[in-house]
PDB file of C-alpha atoms in Angstrom:
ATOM      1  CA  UNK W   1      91.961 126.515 141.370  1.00  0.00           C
ATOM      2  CA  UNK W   2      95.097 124.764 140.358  1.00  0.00           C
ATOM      3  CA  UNK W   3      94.364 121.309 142.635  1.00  0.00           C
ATOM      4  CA  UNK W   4      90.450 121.503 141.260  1.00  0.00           C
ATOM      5  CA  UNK W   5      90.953 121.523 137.605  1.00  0.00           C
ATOM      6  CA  UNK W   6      93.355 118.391 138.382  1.00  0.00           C
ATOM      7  CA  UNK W   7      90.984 116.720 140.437  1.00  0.00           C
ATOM      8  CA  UNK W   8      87.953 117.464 138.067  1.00  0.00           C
ATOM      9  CA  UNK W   9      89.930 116.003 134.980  1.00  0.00           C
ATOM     10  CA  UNK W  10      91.606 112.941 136.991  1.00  0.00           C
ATOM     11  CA  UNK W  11      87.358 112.346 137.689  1.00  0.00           C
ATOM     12  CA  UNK W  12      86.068 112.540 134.545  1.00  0.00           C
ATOM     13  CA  UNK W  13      89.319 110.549 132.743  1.00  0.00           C
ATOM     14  CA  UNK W  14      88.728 107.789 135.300  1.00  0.00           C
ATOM     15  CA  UNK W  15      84.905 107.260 133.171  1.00  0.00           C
ATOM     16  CA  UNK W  16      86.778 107.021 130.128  1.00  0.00           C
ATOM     17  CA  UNK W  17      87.718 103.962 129.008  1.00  0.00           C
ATOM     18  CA  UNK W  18      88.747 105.318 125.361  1.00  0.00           C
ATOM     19  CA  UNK W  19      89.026 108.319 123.816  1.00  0.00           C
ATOM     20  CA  UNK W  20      85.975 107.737 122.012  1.00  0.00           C
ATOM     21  CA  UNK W  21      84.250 107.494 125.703  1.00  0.00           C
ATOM     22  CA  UNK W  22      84.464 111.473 126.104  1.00  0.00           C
ATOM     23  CA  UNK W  23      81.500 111.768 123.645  1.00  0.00           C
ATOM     24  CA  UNK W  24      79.356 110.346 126.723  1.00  0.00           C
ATOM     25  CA  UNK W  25      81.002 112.512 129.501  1.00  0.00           C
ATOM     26  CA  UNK W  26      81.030 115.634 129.978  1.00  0.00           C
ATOM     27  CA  UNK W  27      83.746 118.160 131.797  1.00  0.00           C
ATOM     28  CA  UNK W  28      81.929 122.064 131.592  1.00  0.00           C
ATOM     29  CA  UNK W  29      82.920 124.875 133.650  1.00  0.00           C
ATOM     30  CA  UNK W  30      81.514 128.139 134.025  1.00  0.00           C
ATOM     31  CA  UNK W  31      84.259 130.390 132.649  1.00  0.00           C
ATOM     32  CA  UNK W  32      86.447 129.941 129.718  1.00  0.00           C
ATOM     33  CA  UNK W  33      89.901 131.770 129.850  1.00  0.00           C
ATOM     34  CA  UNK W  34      89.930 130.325 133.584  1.00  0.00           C
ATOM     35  CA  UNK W  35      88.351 127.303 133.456  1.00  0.00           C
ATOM     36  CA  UNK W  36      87.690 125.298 130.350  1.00  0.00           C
ATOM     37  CA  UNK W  37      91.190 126.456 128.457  1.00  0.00           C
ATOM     38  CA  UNK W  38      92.999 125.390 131.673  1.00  0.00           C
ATOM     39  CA  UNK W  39      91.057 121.646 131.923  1.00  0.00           C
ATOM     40  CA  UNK W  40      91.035 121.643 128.023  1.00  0.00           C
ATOM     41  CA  UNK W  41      95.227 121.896 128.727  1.00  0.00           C
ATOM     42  CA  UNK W  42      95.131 119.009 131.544  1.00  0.00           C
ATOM     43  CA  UNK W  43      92.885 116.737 129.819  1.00  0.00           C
ATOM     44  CA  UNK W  44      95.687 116.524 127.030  1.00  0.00           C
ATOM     45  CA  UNK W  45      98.111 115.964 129.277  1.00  0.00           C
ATOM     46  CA  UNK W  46      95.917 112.666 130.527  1.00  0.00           C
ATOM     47  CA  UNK W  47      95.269 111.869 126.605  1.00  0.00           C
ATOM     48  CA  UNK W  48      98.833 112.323 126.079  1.00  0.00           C
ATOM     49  CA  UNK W  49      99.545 109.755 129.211  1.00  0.00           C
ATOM     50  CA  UNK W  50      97.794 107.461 127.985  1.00  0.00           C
ATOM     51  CA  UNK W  51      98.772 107.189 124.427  1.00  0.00           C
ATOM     52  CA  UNK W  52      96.022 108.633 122.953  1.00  0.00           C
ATOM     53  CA  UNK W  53      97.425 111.447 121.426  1.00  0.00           C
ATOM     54  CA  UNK W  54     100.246 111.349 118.250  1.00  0.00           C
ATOM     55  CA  UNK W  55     102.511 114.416 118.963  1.00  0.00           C
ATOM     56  CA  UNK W  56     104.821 113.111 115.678  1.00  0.00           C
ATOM     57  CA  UNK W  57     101.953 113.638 113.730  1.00  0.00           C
ATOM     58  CA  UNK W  58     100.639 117.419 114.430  1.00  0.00           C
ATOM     59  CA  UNK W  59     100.367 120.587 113.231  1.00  0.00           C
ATOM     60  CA  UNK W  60     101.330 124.184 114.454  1.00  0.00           C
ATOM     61  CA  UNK W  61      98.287 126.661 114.834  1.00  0.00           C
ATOM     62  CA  UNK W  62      99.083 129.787 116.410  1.00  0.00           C
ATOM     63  CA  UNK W  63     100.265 128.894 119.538  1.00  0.00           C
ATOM     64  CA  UNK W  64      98.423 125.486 119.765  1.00  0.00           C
ATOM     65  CA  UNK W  65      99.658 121.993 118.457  1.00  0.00           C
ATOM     66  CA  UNK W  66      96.876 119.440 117.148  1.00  0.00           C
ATOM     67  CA  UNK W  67      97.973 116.509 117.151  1.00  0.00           C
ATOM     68  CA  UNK W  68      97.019 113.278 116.066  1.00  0.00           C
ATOM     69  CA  UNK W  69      93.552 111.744 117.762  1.00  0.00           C
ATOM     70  CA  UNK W  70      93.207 115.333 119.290  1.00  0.00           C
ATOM     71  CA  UNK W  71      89.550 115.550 120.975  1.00  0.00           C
ATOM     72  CA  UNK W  72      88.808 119.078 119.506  1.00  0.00           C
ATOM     73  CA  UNK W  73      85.557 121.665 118.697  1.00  0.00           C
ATOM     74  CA  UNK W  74      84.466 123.973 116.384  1.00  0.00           C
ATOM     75  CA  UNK W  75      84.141 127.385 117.060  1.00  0.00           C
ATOM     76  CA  UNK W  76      82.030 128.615 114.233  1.00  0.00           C
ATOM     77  CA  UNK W  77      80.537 127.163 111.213  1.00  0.00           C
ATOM     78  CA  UNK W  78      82.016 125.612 108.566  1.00  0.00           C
ATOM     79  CA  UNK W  79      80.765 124.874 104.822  1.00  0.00           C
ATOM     80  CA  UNK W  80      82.582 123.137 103.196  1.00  0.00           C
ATOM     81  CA  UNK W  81      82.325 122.117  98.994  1.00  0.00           C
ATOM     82  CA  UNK W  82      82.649 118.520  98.639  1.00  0.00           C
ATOM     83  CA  UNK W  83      82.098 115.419  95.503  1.00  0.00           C
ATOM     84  CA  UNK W  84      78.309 113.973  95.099  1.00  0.00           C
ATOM     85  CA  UNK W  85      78.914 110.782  95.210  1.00  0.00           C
ATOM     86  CA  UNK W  86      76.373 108.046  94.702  1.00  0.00           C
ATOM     87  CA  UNK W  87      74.709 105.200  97.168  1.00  0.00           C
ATOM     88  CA  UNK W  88      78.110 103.070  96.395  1.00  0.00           C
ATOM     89  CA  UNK W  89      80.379 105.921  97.430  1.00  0.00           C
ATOM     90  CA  UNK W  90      81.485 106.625  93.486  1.00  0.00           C
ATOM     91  CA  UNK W  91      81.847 110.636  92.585  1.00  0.00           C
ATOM     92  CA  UNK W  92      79.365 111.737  90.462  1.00  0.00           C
ATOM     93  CA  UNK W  93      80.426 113.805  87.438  1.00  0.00           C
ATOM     94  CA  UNK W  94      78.694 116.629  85.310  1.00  0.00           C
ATOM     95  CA  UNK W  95      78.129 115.784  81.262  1.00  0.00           C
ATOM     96  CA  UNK W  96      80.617 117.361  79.298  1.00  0.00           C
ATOM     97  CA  UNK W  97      80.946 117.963  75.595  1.00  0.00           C
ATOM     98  CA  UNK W  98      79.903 116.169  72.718  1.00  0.00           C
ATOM     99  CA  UNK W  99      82.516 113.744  71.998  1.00  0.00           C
ATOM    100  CA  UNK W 100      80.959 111.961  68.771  1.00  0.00           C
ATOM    101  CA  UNK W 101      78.643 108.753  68.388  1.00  0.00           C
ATOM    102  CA  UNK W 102      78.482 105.340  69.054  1.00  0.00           C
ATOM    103  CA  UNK W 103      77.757 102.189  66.652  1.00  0.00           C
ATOM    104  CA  UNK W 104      73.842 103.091  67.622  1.00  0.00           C
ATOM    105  CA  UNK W 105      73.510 106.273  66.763  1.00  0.00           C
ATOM    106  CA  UNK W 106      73.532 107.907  70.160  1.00  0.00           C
ATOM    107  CA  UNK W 107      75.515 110.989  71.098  1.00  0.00           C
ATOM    108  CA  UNK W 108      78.741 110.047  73.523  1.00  0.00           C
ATOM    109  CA  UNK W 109      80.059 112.402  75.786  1.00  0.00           C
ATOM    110  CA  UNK W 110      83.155 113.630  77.785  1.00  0.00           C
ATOM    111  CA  UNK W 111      83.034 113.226  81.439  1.00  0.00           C
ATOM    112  CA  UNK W 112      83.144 117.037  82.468  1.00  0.00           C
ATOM    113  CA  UNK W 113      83.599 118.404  86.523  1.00  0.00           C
ATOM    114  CA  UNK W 114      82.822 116.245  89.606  1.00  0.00           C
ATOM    115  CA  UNK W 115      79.325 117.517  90.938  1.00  0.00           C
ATOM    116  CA  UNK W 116      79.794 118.904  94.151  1.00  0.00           C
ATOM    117  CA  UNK W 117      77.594 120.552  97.457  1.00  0.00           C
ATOM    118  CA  UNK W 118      78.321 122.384 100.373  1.00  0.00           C
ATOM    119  CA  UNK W 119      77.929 120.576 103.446  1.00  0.00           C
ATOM    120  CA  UNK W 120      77.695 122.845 106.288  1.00  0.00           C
ATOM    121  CA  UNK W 121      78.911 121.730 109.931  1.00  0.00           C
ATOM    122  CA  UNK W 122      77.190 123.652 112.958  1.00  0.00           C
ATOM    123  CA  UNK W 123      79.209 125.959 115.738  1.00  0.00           C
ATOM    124  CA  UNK W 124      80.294 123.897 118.695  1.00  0.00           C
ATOM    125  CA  UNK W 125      80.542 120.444 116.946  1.00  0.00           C
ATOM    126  CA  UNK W 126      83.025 118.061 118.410  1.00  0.00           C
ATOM    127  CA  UNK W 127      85.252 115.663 116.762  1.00  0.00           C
ATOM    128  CA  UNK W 128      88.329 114.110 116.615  1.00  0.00           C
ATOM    129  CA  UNK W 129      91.770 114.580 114.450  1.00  0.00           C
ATOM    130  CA  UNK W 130      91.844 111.323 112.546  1.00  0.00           C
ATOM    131  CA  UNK W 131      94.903 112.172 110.047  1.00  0.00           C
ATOM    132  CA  UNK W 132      97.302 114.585 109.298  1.00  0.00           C
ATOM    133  CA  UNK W 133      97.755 114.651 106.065  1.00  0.00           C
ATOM    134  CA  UNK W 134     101.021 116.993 104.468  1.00  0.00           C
ATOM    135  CA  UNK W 135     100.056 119.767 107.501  1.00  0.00           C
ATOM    136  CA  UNK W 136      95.903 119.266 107.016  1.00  0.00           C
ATOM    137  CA  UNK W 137      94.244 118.298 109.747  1.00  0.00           C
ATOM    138  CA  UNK W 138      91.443 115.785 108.503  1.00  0.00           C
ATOM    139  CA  UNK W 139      89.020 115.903 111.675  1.00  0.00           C
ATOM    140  CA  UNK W 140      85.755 113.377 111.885  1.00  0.00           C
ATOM    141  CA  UNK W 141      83.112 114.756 113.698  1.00  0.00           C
ATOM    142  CA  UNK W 142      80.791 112.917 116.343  1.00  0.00           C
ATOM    143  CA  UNK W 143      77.344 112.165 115.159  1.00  0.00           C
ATOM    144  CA  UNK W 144      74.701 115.130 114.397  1.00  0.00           C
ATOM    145  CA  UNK W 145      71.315 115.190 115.165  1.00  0.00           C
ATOM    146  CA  UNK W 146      70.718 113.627 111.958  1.00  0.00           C
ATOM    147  CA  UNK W 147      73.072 111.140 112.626  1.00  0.00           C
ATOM    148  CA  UNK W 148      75.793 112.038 110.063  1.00  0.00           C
ATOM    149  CA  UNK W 149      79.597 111.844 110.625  1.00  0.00           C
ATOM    150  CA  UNK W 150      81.465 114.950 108.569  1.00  0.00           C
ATOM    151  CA  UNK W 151      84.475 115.109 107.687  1.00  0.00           C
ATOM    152  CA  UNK W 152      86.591 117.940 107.307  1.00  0.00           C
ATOM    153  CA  UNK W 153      90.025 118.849 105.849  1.00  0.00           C
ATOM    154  CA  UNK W 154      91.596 122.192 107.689  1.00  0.00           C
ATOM    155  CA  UNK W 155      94.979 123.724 106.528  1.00  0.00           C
ATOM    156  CA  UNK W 156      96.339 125.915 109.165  1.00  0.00           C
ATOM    157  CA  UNK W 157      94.999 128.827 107.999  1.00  0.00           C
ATOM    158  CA  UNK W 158      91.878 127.688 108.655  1.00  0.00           C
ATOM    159  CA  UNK W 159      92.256 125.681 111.549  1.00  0.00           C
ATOM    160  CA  UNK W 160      93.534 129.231 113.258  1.00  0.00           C
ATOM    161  CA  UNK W 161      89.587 130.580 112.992  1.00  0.00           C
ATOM    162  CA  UNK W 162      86.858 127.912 113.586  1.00  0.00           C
ATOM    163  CA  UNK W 163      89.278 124.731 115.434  1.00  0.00           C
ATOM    164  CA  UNK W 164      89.825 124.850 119.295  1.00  0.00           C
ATOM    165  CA  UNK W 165      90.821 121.733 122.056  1.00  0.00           C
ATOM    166  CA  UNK W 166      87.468 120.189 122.815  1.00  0.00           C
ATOM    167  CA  UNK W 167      87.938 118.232 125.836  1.00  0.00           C
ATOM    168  CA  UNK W 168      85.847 120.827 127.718  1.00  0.00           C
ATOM    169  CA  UNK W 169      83.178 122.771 127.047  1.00  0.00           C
ATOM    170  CA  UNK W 170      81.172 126.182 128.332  1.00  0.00           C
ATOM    171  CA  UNK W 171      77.840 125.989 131.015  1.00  0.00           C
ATOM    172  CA  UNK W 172      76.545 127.132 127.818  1.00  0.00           C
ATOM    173  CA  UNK W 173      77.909 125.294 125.184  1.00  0.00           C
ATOM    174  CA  UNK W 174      77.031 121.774 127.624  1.00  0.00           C
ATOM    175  CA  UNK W 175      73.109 123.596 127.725  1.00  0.00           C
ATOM    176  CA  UNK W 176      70.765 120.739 126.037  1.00  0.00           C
ATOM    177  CA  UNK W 177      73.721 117.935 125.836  1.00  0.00           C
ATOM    178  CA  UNK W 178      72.747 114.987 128.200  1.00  0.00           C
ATOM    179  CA  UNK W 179      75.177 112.600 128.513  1.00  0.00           C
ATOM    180  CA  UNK W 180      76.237 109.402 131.217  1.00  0.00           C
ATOM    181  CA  UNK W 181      78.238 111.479 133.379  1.00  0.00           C
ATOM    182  CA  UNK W 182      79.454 115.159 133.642  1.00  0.00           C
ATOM    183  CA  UNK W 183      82.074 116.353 136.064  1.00  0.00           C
ATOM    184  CA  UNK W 184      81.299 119.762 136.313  1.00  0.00           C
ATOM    185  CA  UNK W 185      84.324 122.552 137.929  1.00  0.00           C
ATOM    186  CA  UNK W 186      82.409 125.571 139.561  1.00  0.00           C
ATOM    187  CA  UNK W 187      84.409 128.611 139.998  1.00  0.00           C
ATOM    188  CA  UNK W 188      83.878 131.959 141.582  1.00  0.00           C
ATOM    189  CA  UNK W 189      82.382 133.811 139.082  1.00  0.00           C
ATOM    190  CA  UNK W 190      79.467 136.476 138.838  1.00  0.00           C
ATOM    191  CA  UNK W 191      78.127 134.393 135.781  1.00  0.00           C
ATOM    192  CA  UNK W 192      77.861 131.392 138.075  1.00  0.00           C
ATOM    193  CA  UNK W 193      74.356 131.848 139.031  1.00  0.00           C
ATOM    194  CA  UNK W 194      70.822 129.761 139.674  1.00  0.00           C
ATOM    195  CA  UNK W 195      70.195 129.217 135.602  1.00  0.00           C
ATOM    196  CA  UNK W 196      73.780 127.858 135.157  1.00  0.00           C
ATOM    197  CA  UNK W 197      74.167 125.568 137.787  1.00  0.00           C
ATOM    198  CA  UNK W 198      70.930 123.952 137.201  1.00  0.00           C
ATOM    199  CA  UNK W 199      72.366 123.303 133.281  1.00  0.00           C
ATOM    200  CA  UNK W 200      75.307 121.813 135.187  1.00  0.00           C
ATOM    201  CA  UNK W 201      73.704 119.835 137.568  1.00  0.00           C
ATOM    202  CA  UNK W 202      70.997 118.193 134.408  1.00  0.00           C
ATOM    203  CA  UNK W 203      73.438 116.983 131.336  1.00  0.00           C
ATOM    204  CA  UNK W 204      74.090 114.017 133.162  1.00  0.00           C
ATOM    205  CA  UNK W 205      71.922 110.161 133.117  1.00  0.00           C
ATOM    206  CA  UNK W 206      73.828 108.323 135.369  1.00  0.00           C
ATOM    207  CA  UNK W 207      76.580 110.373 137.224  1.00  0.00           C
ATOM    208  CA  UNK W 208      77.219 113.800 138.720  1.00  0.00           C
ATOM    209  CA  UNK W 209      80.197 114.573 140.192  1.00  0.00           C
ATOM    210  CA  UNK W 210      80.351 118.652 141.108  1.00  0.00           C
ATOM    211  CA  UNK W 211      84.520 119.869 141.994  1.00  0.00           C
TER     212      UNK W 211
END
């Protein structure tokens, strides 16, 4: 088990010519404890060989560092309240009270709270930790469907429920992703059946490389 997770994650590194490059390639395995925790553990080892990952700038959650440029996932759904801002990128701002009048007339008025929404990121997105900023991890995500970027600002605390290494990823979780290449690890597993290796065998365009 050992020499395959090394050999599936020395495969799929050798695609990736930046970290950014793991958006296009995929590494799933069929079990998690046993599979995609262990290659999620050897791909930062390779990120962390190659200089891609900033182990002076992390944080502590539980018993997992983050570090800066961290390939991670999200392991629930996350809203999150954030400024309107206009097409310019300035924060809009609620009217607030009454301050008086101008030389015409007209009514001026305080600037009162910053309008805000709650932008809500879906289970199993993938990002990257982009800052750490006084123990927050600020993490951009990869595109959505609707081609937005989000990004969100985690303390610890909440870091601990929905944030997780994303270098791998579930049979599952891989299930309608099609990407350049995926290195899929097979293990011995009752789970590992028909339906499942046919989602392995179709996420990729150009390359399949089955360990």
């Amino acid at each position: 088990m050992e020499t395959g997770i090394t050999q599936a994650v020395a495969q799929w590194g050798s695609r990736l010519a930046s970290p950014q490059a793991a958006r296009d390639h995929l590494l799933p395995c069929n079990l998690r404890a046993k599979g995609v925790d262990l290659l999620n553990l050897e791909a930062r080892k390779l990120w962390t060989e190659r200089g891609w990952l900033d182990h002076t700038n992390a944080v502590q959650v539980g018993d997992k560092e983050f570090a800066l440029g961290e390939r991670v996932s999200l392991c629930s759904i996350h809203k999150e309240k954030v400024s309107r801002t206009d097409a310019a990128g300035n924060v809009l701002y609620r009217r607030g009270q009454a301050q008086g009048r101008d030389a015409d007339g007209k009514l001026v008025y305080a600037r009162g709270e910053p309008r805000t929404m709650t932008v809500t990121t879906p289970n199993r997105t993938h990002g990257f930790v982009t800052a750490v900023e006084k123990g927050v991890l600020v993490v951009s995500t990869d595109p959505l469907p609707s081609g937005e970027i989000h990004t969100l600002r985690l303390n610890p605390q909440q870091a601990k429920k929905i944030l997780d290494y994303g270098y791998s990823a579930t049979t599952s979780v891989s299930q309608g992703k099609t990407k350049q290449s995926s290195v899929p690890l097979w293990t011995p597993s009752r789970i590992t059946d028909i339906h499942s290796a046919y989602v392995d065998v179709s996420r990729n365009t150009e390359v399949l490389e089955i360990v």
